[in-house]
Amino acid sequence: MRNGRRAKRAGRLNALRAELDELESLPHEHRADASARAHAAEERARELGAVDLQMRAQLVQADAIARRGRTAASARIIREVNRWAQEYGHRYLLARSHRHLAALIRTLGDYPTSLEHAVRAVELLDDDTPPKVRIDHDLMLAITLARIGDFDTALARCRSALHEADRQGFTDLHIALLNNVSYMNYMAGRTGDALAAAREMAARATAHGRPLNPTFVDTLGRALLAAGNPREAAGVLEAALRRIDHHGGEPDALADCLLTLAEARRALAELDLAHGSLDECETLCEARGLAEVRVRVHQERAALYAAQERYREAYEEHRRFYAASAALFTSERDGRAKIVQAVFETAEARRDRERFRRLSLHDPLTGLYNRRYVDERLPELLVHAARDATPLAVALADLDHFKRINDSLSHETGDAVLVAVAGILEASMPRDGFAARLGGEEFLLVLPGLDEPAAVALCERIRQLLHRHDWSGVTGGTPVTASFGVAVPEPPATQVALLRRADAHLYAAKSAGRDRVVSDPAAGSGPAEPGAGRRAA
């Protein structure tokens, strides 16, 4: 009789595991509706005393409520499951909870931390992981890699997953993967490839009777818009928004659709309709806490005002855009942990560990350090310089009239110029110094061991190198020059104060005619020759 009870319990456990396997592998568009089934599965697991299955059911519920906009509640559940899995060493639940954390944090705009969790989610999977789950984890890692600019690695992962999904006959996963291939190509500026993948996605979905979910619709609309088809883009988005469940789907997907529709309507000069789409998008962002999308709403609203020649309102909206961007950056920086600090156990993780960390600290275009690295490293150098009474200087460098290069030659030429300048800066750095790209055409040189005159002299050498560089193969001979603002720490020696002084000197260099190095009047040994970019106070 006891053996019979054991067999009955084992049968119920196996049935419950099979149901959880199915729930974890649902197509993305059906996951928002899985909460009730997952709750019932959790109750059955509790009756059977299977805590790990309870946790799996809770993760399915967390995913469902996140897709309905309840981000904070979802995060609490996922964090609790993650802590339990760590305490009891449950690898599969650790992998699944990291995957869900990666997705959740990505919607909040914190891509480096999302990458951390996506890497962990892949490396914790065992060889017997169901194929759909493995593809799902690989896709999440590809998405986060694309978000930090490593498009080639991301697309390679997607292509491998596409092959496996096709081999296994996973139609819904195949469609999801095509969506991501399209959007990654769009992000990388490969418009033709983006549109081709989006049309293939739509055709495959139609052939198999699968309606496109909001995320996929937005991808198709954005690809059409980038390819110069705003009318078709608006039609696709309007038709989809009429049938989409406005309470379901990815938390940011519906907002993205509305934002893309606003852009398409602006391109069609339907400006009042565009404002209406933005109003609806902004309301949704407020309700769901979509900080990253809301930043882009401010940017698009400014463009709309400008198109209506409402320049004062456009200016004010630009101010809101920059303020929101700064707030989002601060939130990301303050809330994120170090990238992938744990020691990985698998061979793949050991190979990728340092590469993933490098990606999170480097600018994907130039290979220089990025602002994230500056925020980590410069405060440490300031402390060391003050403690050891050693010199330290910084210089902000800004390329002169860079917009003209982008507008008159091309953005591709502009990117090539940035790469070439980055090479000159990196080759000029003294020992322990480094160059970073802060964004656009602005660079920062951090120079430990150099006082202000030495830093001025170094910047002057770099300025002259730019003059002597052969630009014929990059710009067709159009010269590239830069302005520099040099500063050294003064009490209180903070990063903000130091960079503010360097920025003031850079502004002075721009105001004085560009193509020169500016520092405090006492630095250096006298003005350079006329026309060579002499220093100005």
XYZ file of C-alpha atoms in Angstrom:
537
model
C 0.000 0.000 0.000
C 2.880 2.359 0.843
C 4.510 1.550 -2.490
C 1.254 2.397 -4.227
C 1.148 5.835 -2.579
C 4.762 6.422 -3.582
C 4.024 5.472 -7.168
C 0.973 7.719 -7.237
C 2.996 10.653 -5.852
C 5.789 10.029 -8.380
C 3.239 10.043 -11.179
C 1.772 13.359 -9.988
C 5.268 14.856 -9.729
C 6.129 13.762 -13.269
C 2.880 15.211 -14.616
C 3.558 18.477 -12.792
C 7.118 18.674 -14.167
C 5.770 18.115 -17.693
C 3.230 20.919 -17.246
C 5.915 23.281 -15.962
C 8.121 22.373 -18.938
C 5.228 23.391 -21.199
C 4.566 26.641 -19.306
C 8.240 27.612 -19.434
C 8.297 27.042 -23.197
C 5.136 28.967 -24.112
C 5.430 31.438 -26.999
C 6.104 34.970 -25.769
C 2.657 36.236 -26.746
C 0.960 33.583 -24.556
C 3.046 34.021 -21.424
C 1.055 36.952 -20.073
C -1.993 34.637 -19.800
C -0.206 31.791 -18.011
C -0.641 33.145 -14.483
C -3.731 31.106 -13.533
C -2.254 27.811 -14.723
C 1.013 28.586 -12.965
C -0.798 29.415 -9.714
C -2.652 26.091 -9.862
C 0.656 24.304 -10.515
C 2.177 26.053 -7.491
C -0.661 24.795 -5.277
C -0.194 21.229 -6.520
C 3.549 21.469 -5.867
C 2.867 22.716 -2.330
C 0.541 19.765 -1.666
C 3.257 17.397 -2.889
C 5.957 19.096 -0.805
C 8.024 19.842 -3.944
C 9.551 23.224 -3.117
C 11.641 23.408 -6.291
C 8.513 22.935 -8.430
C 6.754 25.640 -6.401
C 9.602 27.960 -7.290
C 9.399 27.086 -10.975
C 5.679 27.853 -10.944
C 6.356 31.174 -9.201
C 8.811 32.171 -11.938
C 6.148 31.528 -14.581
C 3.775 33.752 -12.597
C 6.453 36.439 -12.257
C 6.993 36.432 -16.012
C 3.240 36.712 -16.596
C 2.697 39.658 -14.273
C 5.776 41.454 -15.634
C 4.233 41.252 -19.107
C 1.145 42.921 -17.660
C 3.193 45.833 -16.336
C 3.574 44.824 -12.665
C 7.343 45.138 -12.789
C 8.059 45.649 -9.084
C 5.939 42.668 -7.988
C 7.590 40.481 -10.607
C 11.048 41.556 -9.470
C 10.319 40.603 -5.856
C 9.250 37.089 -6.849
C 12.247 36.525 -9.114
C 14.691 37.792 -6.489
C 13.193 35.446 -3.860
C 13.481 32.448 -6.171
C 17.041 33.452 -7.066
C 18.027 33.661 -3.372
C 16.435 30.261 -2.632
C 18.202 28.649 -5.603
C 21.536 30.072 -4.459
C 21.035 28.842 -0.902
C 20.142 25.298 -1.974
C 22.410 25.090 -5.025
C 19.603 24.436 -7.511
C 21.315 25.101 -10.872
C 18.234 24.993 -13.072
C 16.299 27.459 -10.930
C 19.366 29.660 -10.722
C 19.592 29.635 -14.516
C 15.889 30.400 -14.968
C 15.815 33.157 -12.351
C 18.875 34.822 -13.919
C 17.182 34.665 -17.318
C 14.072 36.391 -15.948
C 16.159 38.993 -14.142
C 17.976 39.708 -17.414
C 14.653 40.324 -19.182
C 13.211 42.424 -16.372
C 16.270 44.634 -15.913
C 16.567 45.125 -19.689
C 13.112 46.733 -19.774
C 14.330 49.223 -17.156
C 17.240 50.261 -19.378
C 20.112 48.808 -17.309
C 21.826 46.824 -20.064
C 25.142 46.019 -18.320
C 23.358 44.400 -15.360
C 21.006 42.634 -17.758
C 24.079 41.213 -19.514
C 25.422 39.926 -16.199
C 22.273 37.919 -15.564
C 21.980 36.710 -19.181
C 25.515 35.299 -19.083
C 24.805 33.510 -15.814
C 21.558 32.136 -17.247
C 23.428 30.478 -20.136
C 26.424 29.161 -18.228
C 24.293 27.499 -15.518
C 22.359 25.279 -17.959
C 23.164 21.571 -17.992
C 23.526 19.355 -21.053
C 20.060 17.841 -20.534
C 18.265 21.208 -20.611
C 15.223 21.087 -22.955
C 16.099 22.596 -26.376
C 13.412 25.299 -26.151
C 14.770 26.517 -22.833
C 18.341 26.571 -24.124
C 17.311 28.540 -27.233
C 15.345 30.944 -25.030
C 18.419 31.588 -22.849
C 20.681 32.003 -25.872
C 18.217 34.510 -27.318
C 18.198 36.546 -24.106
C 22.000 36.664 -24.140
C 21.984 37.738 -27.796
C 19.521 40.539 -27.010
C 21.656 41.912 -24.187
C 24.821 41.687 -26.303
C 23.101 43.705 -29.013
C 22.010 46.287 -26.460
C 25.645 47.023 -25.576
C 26.663 47.145 -29.239
C 28.228 43.726 -29.932
C 25.996 43.044 -32.938
C 28.225 40.498 -34.654
C 28.327 38.182 -31.618
C 24.626 38.692 -31.001
C 23.684 37.851 -34.606
C 25.947 34.812 -34.619
C 24.113 33.474 -31.568
C 20.764 34.171 -33.212
C 21.772 32.383 -36.419
C 22.872 29.331 -34.441
C 19.592 29.363 -32.506
C 17.627 29.770 -35.774
C 19.254 26.649 -37.160
C 18.383 24.687 -34.015
C 14.795 25.999 -33.939
C 14.333 25.043 -37.593
C 15.836 21.585 -36.958
C 13.503 21.023 -34.004
C 10.435 22.419 -35.787
C 9.913 25.211 -33.243
C 7.847 27.621 -35.371
C 7.120 30.204 -32.655
C 10.741 30.347 -31.570
C 11.820 30.670 -35.200
C 9.535 33.708 -35.598
C 10.858 35.231 -32.366
C 14.425 34.742 -33.508
C 13.728 36.388 -36.883
C 12.263 39.336 -34.994
C 15.480 39.739 -33.067
C 17.676 39.289 -36.134
C 15.705 42.105 -37.767
C 15.943 44.443 -34.800
C 19.648 43.783 -34.241
C 20.370 44.620 -37.877
C 18.256 47.763 -37.477
C 20.259 48.784 -34.405
C 23.481 48.136 -36.318
C 22.325 50.375 -39.190
C 21.921 47.487 -41.664
C 18.567 48.628 -43.001
C 18.255 46.169 -45.883
C 19.024 43.143 -43.714
C 16.614 44.418 -41.047
C 13.721 44.757 -43.504
C 14.442 41.385 -45.136
C 14.348 39.583 -41.781
C 11.203 41.472 -40.699
C 9.351 40.560 -43.901
C 10.445 36.927 -43.538
C 9.160 36.981 -39.948
C 5.780 38.381 -41.032
C 5.497 35.921 -43.920
C 6.325 32.939 -41.702
C 3.838 34.102 -39.071
C 1.103 34.465 -41.714
C 1.889 31.059 -43.222
C 1.477 29.396 -39.821
C -1.514 31.455 -38.674
C 0.393 33.282 -35.948
C -0.588 36.927 -35.322
C 2.431 39.115 -34.605
C 2.677 40.252 -30.986
C 3.403 43.958 -30.154
C 7.172 43.462 -30.029
C 7.240 41.892 -33.492
C 4.870 44.513 -34.919
C 7.134 47.286 -33.662
C 10.138 45.615 -35.276
C 8.365 45.410 -38.636
C 7.174 49.007 -38.366
C 10.614 50.311 -37.453
C 12.276 48.372 -40.289
C 9.765 49.785 -42.779
C 10.269 53.299 -41.422
C 14.060 53.005 -41.651
C 13.733 51.763 -45.232
C 11.766 54.876 -46.205
C 8.241 53.400 -46.133
C 6.425 55.474 -43.456
C 2.991 54.957 -45.003
C 3.290 51.176 -44.900
C 4.819 51.374 -41.401
C 1.922 53.464 -40.093
C -0.599 51.094 -41.677
C 0.989 48.029 -40.095
C 1.148 49.664 -36.659
C -2.379 51.117 -36.760
C -3.877 47.773 -37.789
C -1.985 45.941 -35.073
C -2.837 48.431 -32.322
C -6.542 47.973 -33.046
C -6.319 44.254 -32.245
C -3.560 44.129 -29.603
C -4.470 43.494 -25.969
C -3.385 46.776 -24.378
C -2.921 45.082 -21.006
C -0.703 42.219 -22.164
C 2.556 41.593 -23.956
C 6.027 42.761 -23.084
C 5.931 45.689 -20.630
C 7.624 48.038 -23.085
C 6.329 46.575 -26.374
C 3.046 48.458 -26.654
C 4.795 51.714 -25.714
C 7.386 51.060 -28.422
C 4.619 50.517 -30.987
C 3.019 53.833 -30.086
C 6.356 55.630 -30.246
C 7.187 54.157 -33.660
C 3.708 55.078 -34.909
C 4.331 58.672 -33.777
C 7.571 58.747 -35.770
C 5.825 57.359 -38.862
C 3.045 59.938 -38.560
C 5.599 62.729 -38.208
C 7.290 61.491 -41.405
C 3.869 61.671 -43.085
C 3.284 65.212 -41.702
C 0.297 63.916 -39.672
C 1.528 65.921 -36.697
C -1.630 66.090 -34.563
C -2.066 62.326 -34.837
C 1.599 61.920 -33.910
C 1.063 63.955 -30.722
C -1.903 61.722 -29.882
C 0.258 58.599 -30.177
C 2.885 60.180 -27.930
C 0.258 61.142 -25.333
C -0.923 57.546 -25.171
C 2.669 56.279 -25.023
C 3.584 58.680 -22.222
C 0.562 57.606 -20.153
C 1.602 53.992 -20.569
C 5.202 54.765 -19.561
C 3.967 56.492 -16.408
C 1.730 53.557 -15.467
C 4.365 50.903 -16.111
C 7.522 52.709 -15.025
C 9.148 52.549 -18.455
C 11.943 55.056 -17.909
C 13.939 54.256 -21.059
C 10.945 54.575 -23.399
C 9.857 57.797 -21.708
C 13.246 59.353 -22.448
C 12.675 58.634 -26.130
C 9.161 60.112 -25.908
C 10.714 63.449 -24.876
C 13.100 63.252 -27.831
C 10.329 62.525 -30.336
C 8.076 65.215 -28.849
C 10.847 67.773 -29.382
C 11.151 66.685 -33.022
C 7.389 67.059 -33.451
C 7.384 70.567 -32.013
C 10.254 71.504 -34.327
C 8.334 70.128 -37.322
C 5.445 72.441 -36.317
C 7.874 75.386 -35.964
C 7.023 75.539 -32.248
C 10.662 76.107 -31.416
C 10.282 77.299 -27.804
C 8.338 74.146 -26.924
C 10.881 72.047 -28.841
C 13.674 73.600 -26.803
C 11.882 72.936 -23.509
C 11.216 69.330 -24.542
C 14.897 68.902 -25.412
C 15.739 70.100 -21.916
C 13.392 67.477 -20.481
C 14.991 64.846 -22.721
C 18.509 65.617 -21.485
C 17.382 65.792 -17.850
C 15.581 62.455 -18.151
C 18.631 60.918 -19.885
C 20.888 62.072 -17.050
C 18.481 60.730 -14.420
C 18.290 57.384 -16.193
C 22.082 57.173 -16.402
C 22.430 57.961 -12.674
C 19.840 55.326 -11.802
C 21.671 52.721 -13.884
C 25.051 53.564 -12.375
C 23.882 53.641 -8.766
C 21.843 50.452 -8.964
C 24.097 48.091 -10.870
C 26.489 45.501 -9.538
C 29.907 44.686 -10.974
C 29.670 42.776 -14.272
C 30.114 39.012 -14.063
C 32.310 38.851 -10.948
C 31.526 35.233 -10.146
C 34.000 32.602 -11.356
C 32.311 30.671 -14.182
C 32.487 26.931 -14.213
C 31.856 26.033 -17.838
C 34.437 26.206 -20.590
C 32.343 28.725 -22.525
C 32.029 30.989 -19.505
C 35.755 30.877 -18.785
C 36.456 31.959 -22.369
C 33.839 34.699 -22.339
C 34.212 36.114 -18.830
C 36.806 38.797 -19.554
C 35.366 39.575 -22.983
C 31.939 40.303 -21.537
C 33.426 42.534 -18.854
C 35.485 44.358 -21.505
C 32.372 44.909 -23.574
C 30.584 46.543 -20.648
C 33.466 48.996 -20.059
C 34.400 49.883 -23.642
C 32.813 51.939 -26.385
C 31.714 49.462 -29.091
C 32.657 51.746 -32.011
C 36.151 52.956 -31.076
C 37.259 50.348 -28.542
C 38.176 53.102 -26.076
C 36.933 53.045 -22.513
C 33.419 54.413 -21.984
C 31.786 56.663 -19.403
C 31.040 53.662 -17.182
C 34.757 52.935 -16.859
C 35.533 56.609 -16.201
C 32.988 56.648 -13.373
C 34.654 53.589 -11.857
C 38.300 54.535 -12.350
C 38.652 58.327 -12.109
C 37.430 58.643 -8.478
C 40.031 56.032 -7.463
C 42.802 57.960 -9.235
C 41.750 61.185 -7.539
C 41.976 59.525 -4.126
C 45.428 58.103 -4.917
C 46.700 61.444 -6.244
C 45.552 63.284 -3.112
C 46.906 60.630 -0.763
C 50.310 60.295 -2.445
C 50.639 63.970 -3.468
C 51.224 62.948 -7.094
C 50.097 64.934 -10.161
C 47.005 64.103 -12.161
C 45.473 65.910 -15.104
C 42.499 65.396 -17.369
C 41.659 66.814 -20.778
C 38.348 66.967 -22.594
C 38.758 66.785 -26.373
C 35.988 67.638 -28.815
C 36.243 67.310 -32.601
C 35.623 70.612 -34.382
C 32.655 70.937 -36.760
C 32.021 67.197 -36.573
C 28.387 67.619 -37.574
C 29.562 68.933 -40.941
C 31.423 65.681 -41.559
C 28.323 63.619 -40.773
C 26.028 65.862 -42.818
C 28.238 66.527 -45.852
C 30.065 63.206 -46.134
C 28.046 60.545 -44.243
C 27.558 59.062 -40.819
C 29.723 56.124 -41.908
C 32.539 58.593 -42.637
C 31.931 60.187 -39.247
C 32.290 56.778 -37.578
C 35.545 56.177 -39.480
C 36.861 59.549 -38.264
C 36.008 58.679 -34.670
C 37.840 55.356 -34.972
C 40.919 57.036 -36.479
C 40.983 59.743 -33.793
C 40.590 57.098 -31.107
C 43.669 55.317 -32.476
C 45.709 58.533 -32.328
C 44.581 59.238 -28.759
C 45.270 55.716 -27.551
C 48.737 55.658 -29.148
C 49.570 58.984 -27.466
C 48.682 57.972 -23.910
C 51.498 57.905 -21.344
C 51.977 54.967 -19.006
C 48.938 54.496 -16.720
C 46.950 57.074 -18.728
C 43.858 56.223 -20.749
C 41.466 57.728 -23.276
C 37.690 57.310 -23.119
C 34.851 58.222 -25.442
C 32.144 60.018 -23.485
C 29.679 60.101 -26.351
C 29.346 61.626 -29.809
C 32.614 63.348 -30.749
C 33.742 64.054 -27.164
C 36.688 62.250 -25.583
C 38.321 62.332 -22.160
C 42.050 61.883 -21.525
C 42.961 60.827 -17.971
C 46.647 61.451 -17.286
C 48.064 60.205 -13.952
C 51.591 61.467 -13.295
C 51.258 64.565 -15.499
C 50.974 68.074 -14.131
C 49.086 70.773 -16.037
C 51.969 72.015 -18.264
C 52.860 68.440 -19.217
C 49.224 67.661 -20.000
C 48.983 70.813 -22.137
C 52.120 69.780 -24.033
C 50.690 66.287 -24.623
C 47.410 67.685 -25.944
C 49.308 70.054 -28.214
C 51.243 67.096 -29.660
C 47.965 65.262 -30.274
C 46.486 68.374 -31.884
C 49.440 68.528 -34.259
C 49.186 64.795 -35.000
C 45.618 65.390 -36.138
C 46.905 68.112 -38.484
C 49.608 65.850 -39.926
C 47.389 62.774 -40.246
C 46.597 61.648 -43.794
C 42.798 61.966 -43.936
C 42.525 61.267 -47.671
C 41.487 57.664 -47.145
C 38.871 58.584 -44.534
C 37.357 61.975 -45.394
C 38.729 62.437 -48.892
C 41.172 64.998 -47.564
C 38.816 67.072 -45.411
C 40.920 68.008 -42.350
C 39.953 66.942 -38.840
C 40.832 69.173 -35.904
C 40.016 69.152 -32.195
C 39.729 71.531 -29.262
C 41.072 70.595 -25.818
C 40.278 71.740 -22.278
C 42.860 70.742 -19.646
C 42.337 70.747 -15.872
C 43.985 69.461 -12.679
C 42.284 68.747 -9.326
C 41.695 71.525 -6.845
C 40.181 71.048 -3.388
C 37.641 69.591 -3.106
C 39.092 67.075 -5.571
C 35.924 65.470 -6.951
C 35.274 64.051 -10.377
C 32.370 66.446 -10.957
C 34.441 69.514 -10.078
C 37.435 68.382 -12.148
C 35.396 67.645 -15.268
C 33.452 70.883 -14.859
C 36.723 72.847 -14.986
C 37.952 70.883 -17.987
C 34.621 71.520 -19.711
C 34.885 75.247 -19.010
C 38.353 75.286 -20.632
C 37.019 73.305 -23.590
C 34.230 75.856 -24.004
C 36.845 78.600 -23.948
C 38.798 76.803 -26.692
C 35.666 76.571 -28.827
C 34.789 80.198 -28.219
C 38.303 81.347 -29.090
C 38.128 79.792 -32.555
C 38.579 76.027 -31.994
C 41.617 73.890 -32.875
C 43.554 74.821 -29.728
C 44.428 73.724 -26.196
C 43.125 75.743 -23.248
C 44.109 75.433 -19.593
C 44.628 77.762 -16.654
C 46.697 80.804 -17.667
C 49.689 79.741 -15.560
C 50.107 76.369 -17.293
C 52.550 75.754 -20.146
C 55.463 77.769 -21.464
C 53.767 80.409 -23.601
C 51.489 80.612 -26.638
C 52.038 78.538 -29.715
C 52.664 80.096 -33.091
C 49.733 81.827 -34.781
C 47.464 79.423 -36.652
C 48.799 76.427 -34.753
C 46.115 76.487 -32.091
C 47.655 78.524 -29.318
C 46.448 78.309 -25.771
C 43.854 80.737 -24.529
C 42.953 81.512 -20.974
